[in-house]
C-alpha cells in the first residue's frame, strides 16, 4: 500500500499565511546571523521561529515539510551550541530550505495533495552539512516487507558451486555498475545488473535472502525499461547490494538464510513501483501490497524542479507587469480606426511592446503563446502596409493572439507555480485556466441553486407547509445534480439524486405533515453538507469527500441511502 497523500486544503489555507510569515521571519534572522556571527539574538529568534514552523507543519500533517523543518532546527541547534560553524555551505543549505518550504506550501495548496518525496534532496542537503547519513528515496513510501515473491522457484545448484556461481554474476553486476559510474548509457547497464541479480535470485528462491534478489532484479529491469536516471543516492544503494553479493560469495550457503535488510528491500520496491511495471514486476508489487504511486519519475523531477522556480508572489508580480504592458496594447488596438492599420506597425510603440511580451512568455515556458504572438507580429508588420484585406486579416490574427496572451496572464494569476510538461512547455496551463473558469461557473450556479432551495425550505416551514414553496425544488436539485455530473463529482451527484427522490416523495404525500416536519431538519442538514462540500471544491478541485459524510448520513436517516461511488 501507499499512504494517502490527500490533505485537508482548508487547514493548509488557514495556516499558510502564518507559516509564510514565520518562514520569512526565520530567514531574515538567519541573514542577520550570516552577516554577523556574533549576533546570538538573531540566531535565537531564528530557532524560535523554526520551532513554531515545525509545530504548525505537524498540525496540518505535512510530513515532508515537517522533516525538512526539523533538519533545519537540528542544524540551527548545532550552530547555537557551537558544534557547527556557520560555513557558507551550511548557510546556503538553510536559506534554500526556507525558500523551498514556502514553494512546497504553494505546491500543496495548488495541487491539493502532499508529495513529500519532492523534499528528499533538500532534506539530504541539510543532513550532509551536519555529516548525517541521507534519508532514502523510499523514506515516505509504505509497503509490506513480510510478503513472499510469487512464483519463485529455486534452481538446483550444489553448495560447493554456489560461491563460483555468485562470483560470476557478481562480476556481471559490477560491469554494469562500473558503466553507470563512468557515465555510459543507463539502459544497457541496468539490464546487465538486473540479469545478474535475477540469476542470483534463481538459486536463492525460497531462502530468506532470495526475496531481496528477486525484488532488486525486478526493480533494475523496471529501471532499464523506464530509463530511470542515476543519482548519488542510488549509487550508494547499488554499492550496498554489491556488498551483499560479496557476503554471499564469501559465506556461501550460510548467507542464504540471512534476512534481507529492510532498507534495501524497501528501496527496491519503491524503484519497482516508480517504474510502473507489468507482468512479474506488477505481481511482486501486488504481493507486497503496493498500489500505484500516482506519479512517474519524470513528473517527480519536473515538480521538484518547479520548487526551485519562482514562488506565488513572484508569479503574481510577473502577471501584473504583463497585464500592465498588455493594457497599453489593448488601447492602441482600440484606436486602430484613428491610427489606421499602417500606423500600428512602427518598431516603437505597439510592435515593441508585443515583442517584449512575446519574449517574456517564452522565458516563462509559454512557448505556444509566445511564439504565436511573435509570428503574428512579424506577419502584421509585413502585411500592414498593404492596402486591402491582407492588412485587416493580419490585424485580426494579431488581435486573436493578444486574447491568447490575456488567457496566459489569467492562468498565471490563478496558479502559484509554472508547471511544464515533458517537453518543458507551460502552455497547458492556459487550457487548464479556461477549464477552471468553466468549472467555477458551474460551481457558482450549483451554489446559487442550493441557496434558492434553502430559502424555499424556510418559506415552506414559515407558511405552515404550503407545498407551493417547494414545487420547484426538485427541478433546482436536478440542475445541481447535472452540474455535479459535468464536474465528475460522483458522490455529490448521488447525494443530489437521493435528495430529489425525497422531495418527490414529499410532494406525493402531502397529507403527512407531522412526519414531514420532523424530516425537514434532517433534509436541511443534507443540503448544508452538500453546500459546504461545493465550497471546498471551489477552493480545490480535489476536495475530500469526507465533508459529504453528514449528507450521506442524513439521507440514510431519512431512508434514502446513497449508493457507494
Coordinates of C-alpha atoms in Angstrom, one line a residue:
X1 CA 0.0 0.0 0.0
X2 CA 1.0 3.7 -0.2
X3 CA 0.0 6.2 2.4
X4 CA -2.8 8.6 1.5
X5 CA -1.4 11.9 0.2
X6 CA -4.7 13.7 0.1
X7 CA -4.6 16.6 2.6
X8 CA -7.1 19.0 4.1
X9 CA -6.6 22.0 1.8
X10 CA -8.8 24.1 4.1
X11 CA -6.4 23.5 7.0
X12 CA -3.4 24.5 4.9
X13 CA -5.2 27.6 3.7
X14 CA -5.9 28.6 7.2
X15 CA -2.3 28.3 8.4
X16 CA -0.4 29.2 5.3
X17 CA -0.2 33.0 5.9
X18 CA 1.1 32.3 9.4
X19 CA 3.6 29.8 8.1
X20 CA 4.9 32.1 5.4
X21 CA 5.3 34.9 7.9
X22 CA 7.2 32.6 10.3
X23 CA 9.5 31.3 7.5
X24 CA 10.2 34.8 6.2
X25 CA 11.0 35.9 9.8
X26 CA 13.3 33.0 10.3
X27 CA 15.1 33.6 7.0
X28 CA 15.5 37.3 7.8
X29 CA 17.0 36.4 11.3
X30 CA 19.3 33.9 9.6
X31 CA 20.5 36.5 7.2
X32 CA 21.4 38.8 10.1
X33 CA 23.3 36.0 11.8
X34 CA 25.2 35.2 8.5
X35 CA 26.3 38.9 8.3
X36 CA 27.4 38.9 12.0
X37 CA 28.0 35.5 13.5
X38 CA 28.3 37.2 16.9
X39 CA 24.6 38.2 16.8
X40 CA 23.3 35.4 19.1
X41 CA 19.9 37.1 19.5
X42 CA 19.2 36.8 15.8
X43 CA 20.1 33.1 15.9
X44 CA 17.9 32.5 18.9
X45 CA 15.0 34.3 17.2
X46 CA 15.5 32.1 14.1
X47 CA 15.4 28.9 16.3
X48 CA 12.2 30.1 17.9
X49 CA 10.6 30.8 14.6
X50 CA 11.6 27.3 13.2
X51 CA 10.2 25.6 16.3
X52 CA 6.9 27.4 15.6
X53 CA 7.1 26.2 11.9
X54 CA 7.6 22.6 13.0
X55 CA 4.6 22.7 15.3
X56 CA 2.3 24.1 12.6
X57 CA 3.5 21.7 9.9
X58 CA 3.0 18.8 12.3
X59 CA -0.6 20.0 13.0
X60 CA -1.5 20.1 9.3
X61 CA 0.3 16.7 8.8
X62 CA 2.7 17.7 6.1
X63 CA 5.3 15.1 7.0
X64 CA 7.9 16.0 4.3
X65 CA 7.9 19.7 5.1
X66 CA 8.0 18.9 8.9
X67 CA 11.0 16.7 8.4
X68 CA 12.8 19.4 6.5
X69 CA 12.0 21.9 9.2
X70 CA 13.3 19.5 11.9
X71 CA 16.5 19.2 9.9
X72 CA 16.8 22.9 9.8
X73 CA 16.2 23.1 13.5
X74 CA 18.9 20.5 14.1
X75 CA 21.4 22.5 12.1
X76 CA 20.5 25.7 13.9
X77 CA 20.8 24.0 17.3
X78 CA 24.3 22.9 16.4
X79 CA 25.1 26.5 15.4
X80 CA 23.7 27.7 18.7
X81 CA 25.7 25.1 20.7
X82 CA 28.9 25.9 18.7
X83 CA 29.3 22.3 17.4
X84 CA 28.8 23.6 13.9
X85 CA 30.4 26.5 12.2
X86 CA 28.4 29.0 10.1
X87 CA 30.2 28.0 6.9
X88 CA 28.9 29.2 3.6
X89 CA 27.7 25.7 2.7
X90 CA 25.6 25.5 5.9
X91 CA 24.1 28.9 5.5
X92 CA 23.3 28.3 1.8
X93 CA 21.6 25.0 2.6
X94 CA 19.4 26.6 5.3
X95 CA 18.4 29.6 3.1
X96 CA 17.5 27.3 0.3
X97 CA 15.4 25.2 2.6
X98 CA 13.4 28.2 3.9
X99 CA 12.6 29.1 0.3
X100 CA 11.7 25.5 -0.6
X101 CA 9.3 25.2 2.3
X102 CA 7.2 28.2 1.0
X103 CA 7.3 26.8 -2.5
X104 CA 6.2 23.4 -1.2
X105 CA 3.2 25.0 0.6
X106 CA 2.3 26.6 -2.8
X107 CA 2.5 23.2 -4.4
X108 CA 0.3 21.6 -1.8
X109 CA -2.2 24.4 -2.0
X110 CA -2.3 24.3 -5.8
X111 CA -2.4 20.5 -6.2
X112 CA -4.4 19.5 -3.2
X113 CA -2.0 16.7 -2.4
X114 CA 1.1 16.1 -0.4
X115 CA 4.2 14.8 -2.2
X116 CA 7.0 14.6 0.5
X117 CA 9.3 12.8 -1.9
X118 CA 9.9 16.2 -3.6
X119 CA 11.7 17.4 -0.5
X120 CA 14.1 14.5 0.0
X121 CA 17.1 16.1 -1.9
X122 CA 16.7 19.3 0.2
X123 CA 16.4 17.2 3.4
X124 CA 19.6 15.4 2.5
X125 CA 21.4 18.6 1.6
X126 CA 20.9 19.9 5.1
X127 CA 21.8 16.5 6.6
X128 CA 25.0 16.4 4.5
X129 CA 26.1 19.7 6.2
X130 CA 25.6 18.0 9.5
X131 CA 27.5 14.9 8.4
X132 CA 24.3 12.9 8.8
X133 CA 23.5 9.9 6.5
X134 CA 21.0 10.7 3.8
X135 CA 17.4 9.5 4.1
X136 CA 16.5 7.0 1.3
X137 CA 14.2 7.8 -1.6
X138 CA 11.7 5.4 -0.1
X139 CA 11.5 7.2 3.3
X140 CA 7.9 8.2 2.8
X141 CA 6.9 5.1 0.9
X142 CA 4.7 2.5 2.7
X143 CA 4.6 -1.2 1.9
X144 CA 4.6 -4.7 3.4
X145 CA 8.1 -6.2 3.8
X146 CA 7.0 -9.6 5.2
X147 CA 5.4 -10.9 1.9
X148 CA 7.0 -13.5 -0.4
X149 CA 7.8 -13.2 -4.1
X150 CA 5.1 -15.0 -6.1
X151 CA 6.2 -17.8 -8.4
X152 CA 9.8 -18.0 -7.1
X153 CA 11.3 -21.4 -7.8
X154 CA 14.9 -22.3 -6.9
X155 CA 17.3 -23.8 -9.4
X156 CA 19.5 -26.7 -8.3
X157 CA 23.0 -25.5 -7.6
X158 CA 25.3 -27.6 -5.4
X159 CA 26.5 -25.9 -2.3
X160 CA 30.1 -26.1 -3.4
X161 CA 29.3 -24.5 -6.7
X162 CA 27.3 -21.6 -5.1
X163 CA 30.4 -19.4 -4.5
X164 CA 31.6 -19.7 -8.0
X165 CA 28.1 -19.1 -9.4
X166 CA 27.7 -15.9 -7.3
X167 CA 31.3 -14.8 -8.2
X168 CA 30.5 -15.0 -11.9
X169 CA 27.3 -13.0 -11.6
X170 CA 28.7 -10.5 -9.1
X171 CA 31.3 -9.7 -11.8
X172 CA 28.5 -9.2 -14.3
X173 CA 26.7 -6.9 -11.8
X174 CA 29.9 -4.9 -11.3
X175 CA 30.4 -4.4 -15.0
X176 CA 27.0 -2.8 -15.2
X177 CA 27.7 -0.7 -12.1
X178 CA 31.0 0.5 -13.4
X179 CA 29.3 1.5 -16.7
X180 CA 26.9 3.7 -14.7
X181 CA 29.7 5.3 -12.7
X182 CA 31.6 6.1 -16.0
X183 CA 28.5 7.9 -17.3
X184 CA 27.7 5.4 -20.0
X185 CA 24.0 4.9 -21.1
X186 CA 21.9 3.7 -18.2
X187 CA 19.6 1.3 -20.0
X188 CA 22.3 -1.3 -21.0
X189 CA 24.0 -1.0 -17.6
X190 CA 20.7 -1.5 -15.7
X191 CA 19.9 -4.5 -17.9
X192 CA 23.2 -6.1 -17.2
X193 CA 22.8 -5.6 -13.4
X194 CA 19.2 -6.8 -13.5
X195 CA 20.2 -10.0 -15.3
X196 CA 22.9 -10.7 -12.7
X197 CA 20.6 -10.3 -9.7
X198 CA 17.8 -12.4 -11.4
X199 CA 20.3 -15.2 -11.9
X200 CA 21.3 -15.0 -8.3
X201 CA 17.6 -15.0 -7.3
X202 CA 17.1 -18.1 -9.3
X203 CA 19.4 -20.1 -7.0
X204 CA 18.2 -18.4 -3.8
X205 CA 14.4 -18.6 -4.2
X206 CA 12.7 -19.9 -1.1
X207 CA 15.5 -18.8 1.2
X208 CA 15.2 -15.6 3.3
X209 CA 17.8 -13.6 1.3
X210 CA 16.3 -14.7 -2.0
X211 CA 13.4 -12.2 -1.7
X212 CA 15.9 -9.4 -1.9
X213 CA 17.5 -10.6 -5.2
X214 CA 14.1 -11.2 -6.8
X215 CA 12.8 -7.8 -5.9
X216 CA 16.0 -5.9 -6.7
X217 CA 16.4 -7.7 -10.0
X218 CA 12.8 -6.8 -11.0
X219 CA 13.5 -3.2 -9.9
X220 CA 16.6 -2.9 -12.0
X221 CA 14.7 -4.4 -15.0
X222 CA 12.0 -1.8 -14.5
X223 CA 14.6 1.0 -14.3
X224 CA 16.0 -0.2 -17.6
X225 CA 12.7 -0.3 -19.4
X226 CA 11.7 3.2 -18.0
X227 CA 15.3 4.6 -18.5
X228 CA 15.3 5.9 -15.0
X229 CA 18.2 8.3 -14.1
X230 CA 21.2 7.6 -12.0
X231 CA 21.8 9.6 -8.8
X232 CA 24.3 9.6 -5.9
X233 CA 21.8 8.0 -3.5
X234 CA 21.0 5.3 -6.0
X235 CA 24.7 4.5 -6.5
X236 CA 25.0 4.1 -2.7
X237 CA 22.2 1.5 -2.7
X238 CA 23.8 -0.3 -5.7
X239 CA 27.0 -0.4 -3.7
X240 CA 25.2 -1.9 -0.7
X241 CA 23.7 -4.6 -3.0
X242 CA 27.2 -5.4 -4.2
X243 CA 28.4 -5.8 -0.6
X244 CA 25.6 -8.3 -0.1
X245 CA 26.7 -10.2 -3.2
X246 CA 30.2 -10.2 -1.8
X247 CA 28.9 -11.7 1.5
X248 CA 27.0 -14.4 -0.4
X249 CA 30.1 -15.2 -2.4
X250 CA 32.2 -15.4 0.8
X251 CA 29.8 -17.3 3.1
X252 CA 28.1 -19.4 0.5
X253 CA 25.0 -21.4 1.6
X254 CA 25.1 -19.9 5.1
X255 CA 24.4 -16.4 3.7
X256 CA 21.2 -17.6 2.1
X257 CA 19.4 -17.8 5.5
X258 CA 20.2 -14.2 6.4
X259 CA 17.2 -11.9 6.5
X260 CA 17.2 -9.2 3.7
X261 CA 18.0 -5.7 5.1
X262 CA 14.7 -3.8 5.3
X263 CA 16.2 -0.6 3.8
X264 CA 17.4 -2.4 0.6
X265 CA 14.1 -4.3 0.2
X266 CA 12.0 -1.2 0.6
X267 CA 14.2 0.9 -1.7
X268 CA 14.0 -1.8 -4.4
X269 CA 10.2 -2.0 -4.0
X270 CA 10.0 1.8 -4.4
X271 CA 12.1 1.8 -7.6
X272 CA 9.9 -1.0 -8.9
X273 CA 6.8 1.0 -8.2
X274 CA 8.3 4.1 -9.8
X275 CA 8.9 2.1 -13.0
X276 CA 5.2 1.2 -13.2
X277 CA 5.9 -2.4 -14.3
X278 CA 3.7 -5.1 -15.8
X279 CA 4.0 -8.9 -15.7
X280 CA 6.1 -10.3 -12.9
X281 CA 7.0 -6.9 -11.6
X282 CA 3.3 -6.0 -11.2
X283 CA 2.7 -9.3 -9.4
X284 CA 5.5 -8.6 -7.0
X285 CA 4.1 -5.2 -6.1
X286 CA 0.7 -6.7 -5.6
X287 CA 2.1 -9.4 -3.3
X288 CA 3.8 -6.6 -1.2
X289 CA 0.6 -4.6 -1.1
X290 CA 1.9 -1.7 -3.2
X291 CA -0.6 0.3 -5.3
X292 CA 0.2 2.9 -7.9
X293 CA 2.3 5.8 -6.8
X294 CA 0.2 8.3 -8.8
X295 CA 3.3 9.9 -10.4
X296 CA 6.2 8.9 -12.7
X297 CA 9.9 9.7 -12.2
X298 CA 9.7 12.3 -15.0
X299 CA 6.7 14.0 -13.3
X300 CA 8.5 13.9 -9.9
X301 CA 11.6 15.6 -11.5
X302 CA 9.5 18.3 -13.1
X303 CA 7.7 19.0 -9.9
X304 CA 10.9 19.0 -8.0
X305 CA 12.4 21.5 -10.4
X306 CA 9.4 23.8 -10.0
X307 CA 10.2 24.1 -6.3
X308 CA 13.3 25.9 -7.2
X309 CA 11.4 28.2 -9.6
X310 CA 9.6 31.5 -8.8
X311 CA 7.1 31.5 -6.0
X312 CA 3.5 32.7 -5.9
X313 CA 4.5 36.2 -5.1
X314 CA 6.9 36.5 -8.0
X315 CA 4.5 34.9 -10.4
X316 CA 1.7 37.4 -9.3
X317 CA 4.2 40.2 -9.9
X318 CA 5.1 39.0 -13.4
X319 CA 1.4 38.5 -14.2
X320 CA 0.7 42.1 -13.0
X321 CA 3.6 43.5 -15.1
X322 CA 2.5 41.6 -18.2
X323 CA -1.1 42.8 -17.7
X324 CA 0.2 46.4 -17.4
X325 CA 2.1 46.0 -20.7
X326 CA -1.0 44.4 -22.3
X327 CA -3.3 47.2 -21.2
X328 CA -1.3 49.7 -23.4
X329 CA -1.6 47.2 -26.3
X330 CA -5.3 47.0 -25.9
X331 CA -5.6 50.8 -26.0
X332 CA -3.7 51.0 -29.2
X333 CA -5.7 48.2 -30.8
X334 CA -8.9 50.0 -29.8
X335 CA -7.6 53.2 -31.5
X336 CA -7.0 51.4 -34.8
X337 CA -9.7 53.4 -36.6
X338 CA -7.9 56.6 -35.7
X339 CA -4.3 55.4 -36.3
X340 CA -5.1 53.2 -39.3
X341 CA -3.6 49.7 -39.7
X342 CA -0.3 51.0 -41.2
X343 CA 0.1 53.4 -38.2
X344 CA 0.5 50.4 -35.8
X345 CA 3.5 48.8 -37.4
X346 CA 6.2 51.1 -36.2
X347 CA 9.1 49.4 -34.4
X348 CA 8.4 51.5 -31.3
X349 CA 5.1 51.5 -29.5
X350 CA 2.8 48.6 -30.3
X351 CA 5.3 46.4 -32.1
X352 CA 8.0 46.9 -29.4
X353 CA 5.5 46.1 -26.6
X354 CA 4.3 43.0 -28.3
X355 CA 7.9 41.7 -28.9
X356 CA 8.7 42.4 -25.2
X357 CA 5.6 40.4 -24.1
X358 CA 6.4 37.6 -26.5
X359 CA 10.0 37.3 -25.1
X360 CA 8.7 37.2 -21.5
X361 CA 6.2 34.5 -22.3
X362 CA 9.0 32.4 -24.0
X363 CA 11.1 32.8 -20.8
X364 CA 8.2 31.6 -18.8
X365 CA 7.9 28.5 -21.0
X366 CA 4.7 29.6 -22.6
X367 CA 6.2 28.6 -26.0
X368 CA 3.0 28.2 -28.0
X369 CA 1.5 31.5 -26.9
X370 CA 4.9 33.4 -27.0
X371 CA 6.0 32.1 -30.4
X372 CA 2.4 32.5 -31.8
X373 CA 2.5 36.2 -30.8
X374 CA 5.9 36.6 -32.3
X375 CA 4.9 35.2 -35.6
X376 CA 1.7 37.3 -35.6
X377 CA 3.7 40.4 -35.0
X378 CA 6.1 39.7 -37.9
X379 CA 3.2 38.8 -40.2
X380 CA 1.4 42.0 -39.3
X381 CA 4.5 44.1 -40.0
X382 CA 4.9 42.6 -43.5
X383 CA 1.1 42.9 -44.3
X384 CA 0.1 46.1 -42.6
X385 CA 1.4 48.4 -45.3
X386 CA -0.5 46.5 -48.0
X387 CA -3.8 48.1 -48.8
X388 CA -6.9 45.9 -48.9
X389 CA -7.9 42.8 -46.9
X390 CA -4.3 41.4 -46.2
X391 CA -3.6 44.1 -43.6
X392 CA -7.0 43.7 -42.0
X393 CA -6.6 39.9 -41.9
X394 CA -3.2 40.2 -40.2
X395 CA -4.6 42.6 -37.7
X396 CA -7.4 40.1 -36.9
X397 CA -4.8 37.4 -36.3
X398 CA -2.8 39.7 -34.1
X399 CA -5.9 40.5 -32.0
X400 CA -6.6 36.8 -31.6
X401 CA -3.0 36.2 -30.3
X402 CA -3.4 39.1 -27.9
X403 CA -6.5 37.4 -26.5
X404 CA -4.4 34.2 -26.0
X405 CA -1.8 36.3 -24.1
X406 CA -4.7 37.5 -21.9
X407 CA -5.6 33.9 -21.2
X408 CA -2.0 33.1 -20.3
X409 CA -1.9 36.0 -17.8
X410 CA -5.1 34.8 -16.2
X411 CA -3.5 31.3 -15.9
X412 CA -0.5 32.9 -14.2
X413 CA -2.8 34.8 -11.7
X414 CA -4.6 31.5 -10.9
X415 CA -1.5 29.5 -10.2
X416 CA 1.2 29.5 -7.6
X417 CA 3.7 27.8 -9.8
X418 CA 4.6 27.4 -13.5
X419 CA 4.2 23.7 -14.3
X420 CA 5.7 22.4 -17.5
X421 CA 5.0 19.3 -19.5
X422 CA 7.5 16.6 -20.6
X423 CA 8.7 19.0 -23.4
X424 CA 9.3 21.9 -21.0
X425 CA 6.2 23.8 -22.1
X426 CA 3.8 25.6 -19.8
X427 CA 1.0 26.2 -22.4
X428 CA -1.2 23.5 -20.9
X429 CA -1.8 25.9 -18.0
X430 CA -3.8 28.2 -20.4
X431 CA -6.2 25.4 -21.3
X432 CA -6.4 24.4 -17.6
X433 CA -7.2 28.0 -16.7
X434 CA -10.0 28.2 -19.2
X435 CA -11.3 24.8 -17.9
X436 CA -11.1 26.1 -14.3
X437 CA -13.1 29.2 -15.2
X438 CA -15.8 27.0 -16.8
X439 CA -15.8 24.7 -13.7
X440 CA -16.1 27.7 -11.4
X441 CA -19.1 28.9 -13.3
X442 CA -20.8 25.5 -12.9
X443 CA -20.0 25.5 -9.1
X444 CA -21.4 29.0 -8.6
X445 CA -24.6 28.0 -10.4
X446 CA -24.9 25.0 -8.2
X447 CA -24.3 27.1 -5.1
X448 CA -26.9 29.6 -6.2
X449 CA -29.3 26.7 -6.7
X450 CA -28.7 25.4 -3.1
X451 CA -29.2 28.9 -1.7
X452 CA -32.5 29.1 -3.5
X453 CA -33.5 25.7 -2.1
X454 CA -32.7 26.8 1.5
X455 CA -34.8 29.9 1.0
X456 CA -37.7 27.7 -0.3
X457 CA -37.4 25.4 2.7
X458 CA -37.6 28.4 5.1
X459 CA -40.7 29.7 3.3
X460 CA -42.2 26.2 3.3
X461 CA -41.8 26.0 7.1
X462 CA -43.0 29.5 7.8
X463 CA -46.1 29.1 5.6
X464 CA -47.2 26.1 7.7
X465 CA -46.1 23.7 4.9
X466 CA -47.5 25.3 1.8
X467 CA -46.3 23.0 -0.9
X468 CA -46.2 25.8 -3.5
X469 CA -42.9 26.9 -1.9
X470 CA -41.1 23.7 -2.7
X471 CA -42.8 22.9 -6.0
X472 CA -39.6 23.8 -8.0
X473 CA -37.1 22.3 -5.5
X474 CA -36.8 19.0 -7.5
X475 CA -36.1 20.9 -10.7
X476 CA -33.4 23.0 -9.0
X477 CA -31.8 19.9 -7.4
X478 CA -31.8 18.3 -10.8
X479 CA -29.8 21.3 -12.2
X480 CA -27.4 20.9 -9.3
X481 CA -27.0 17.2 -10.0
X482 CA -26.4 17.9 -13.6
X483 CA -23.5 20.3 -12.6
X484 CA -22.1 17.6 -10.4
X485 CA -22.1 15.1 -13.2
X486 CA -20.4 17.5 -15.6
X487 CA -17.7 18.0 -12.9
X488 CA -17.4 14.3 -12.4
X489 CA -18.3 14.6 -8.7
X490 CA -19.8 11.2 -8.5
X491 CA -20.7 11.0 -4.8
X492 CA -22.1 14.6 -4.8
X493 CA -24.4 13.8 -7.8
X494 CA -25.5 10.6 -5.9
X495 CA -26.5 12.8 -2.9
X496 CA -28.4 15.2 -5.1
X497 CA -30.2 12.3 -6.8
X498 CA -31.4 10.9 -3.4
X499 CA -32.4 14.4 -2.3
X500 CA -34.6 14.6 -5.4
X501 CA -36.2 11.3 -4.6
X502 CA -37.0 12.5 -1.1
X503 CA -38.6 15.8 -2.4
X504 CA -40.7 13.8 -4.9
X505 CA -42.0 11.6 -2.1
X506 CA -42.9 14.6 0.0
X507 CA -44.8 16.1 -2.9
X508 CA -46.7 12.9 -3.3
X509 CA -47.7 12.5 0.4
X510 CA -49.0 16.0 1.2
X511 CA -51.2 14.8 4.0
X512 CA -48.3 13.5 6.1
X513 CA -47.4 16.9 7.6
X514 CA -46.2 15.8 11.1
X515 CA -43.7 13.3 9.5
X516 CA -42.5 15.9 7.0
X517 CA -42.0 18.4 9.8
X518 CA -39.7 16.0 11.6
X519 CA -37.8 15.1 8.5
X520 CA -37.3 18.7 7.3
X521 CA -34.4 19.5 9.6
X522 CA -32.6 16.3 8.5
X523 CA -33.2 17.2 4.9
X524 CA -31.8 20.7 5.6
X525 CA -28.7 19.1 7.2
X526 CA -28.0 17.2 3.9
X527 CA -28.4 20.4 1.9
X528 CA -26.0 22.3 4.1
X529 CA -23.5 19.5 3.9
X530 CA -23.6 19.4 0.1
X531 CA -23.2 23.2 0.1
X532 CA -20.2 23.0 2.3
X533 CA -18.7 20.3 0.1
X534 CA -19.1 22.5 -3.0
X535 CA -17.4 25.4 -1.2
X536 CA -14.5 23.0 -0.6
X537 CA -14.4 22.0 -4.2
X538 CA -14.3 25.7 -5.2
X539 CA -11.2 26.1 -3.1
X540 CA -9.6 23.0 -4.5
X541 CA -10.9 20.6 -7.2
X542 CA -9.8 17.5 -5.3
X543 CA -11.6 18.2 -2.1
X544 CA -12.1 15.4 0.4
X545 CA -15.5 13.7 0.1
X546 CA -15.4 13.3 3.9
X547 CA -17.2 16.6 4.1
X548 CA -20.2 14.9 2.4
X549 CA -20.5 12.4 5.2
X550 CA -23.2 14.4 7.0
X551 CA -25.3 14.5 3.8
X552 CA -24.9 10.7 3.3
X553 CA -25.8 10.0 7.0
X554 CA -28.8 12.4 6.9
X555 CA -30.2 10.7 3.8
X556 CA -29.7 7.3 5.4
X557 CA -31.7 8.6 8.4
X558 CA -34.5 9.7 6.0
X559 CA -34.5 6.2 4.4
X560 CA -32.7 7.2 1.2
X561 CA -29.2 5.6 1.3
X562 CA -26.7 6.8 -1.2
X563 CA -25.0 4.2 -3.3
X564 CA -21.3 3.9 -2.9
X565 CA -19.4 5.8 -5.6

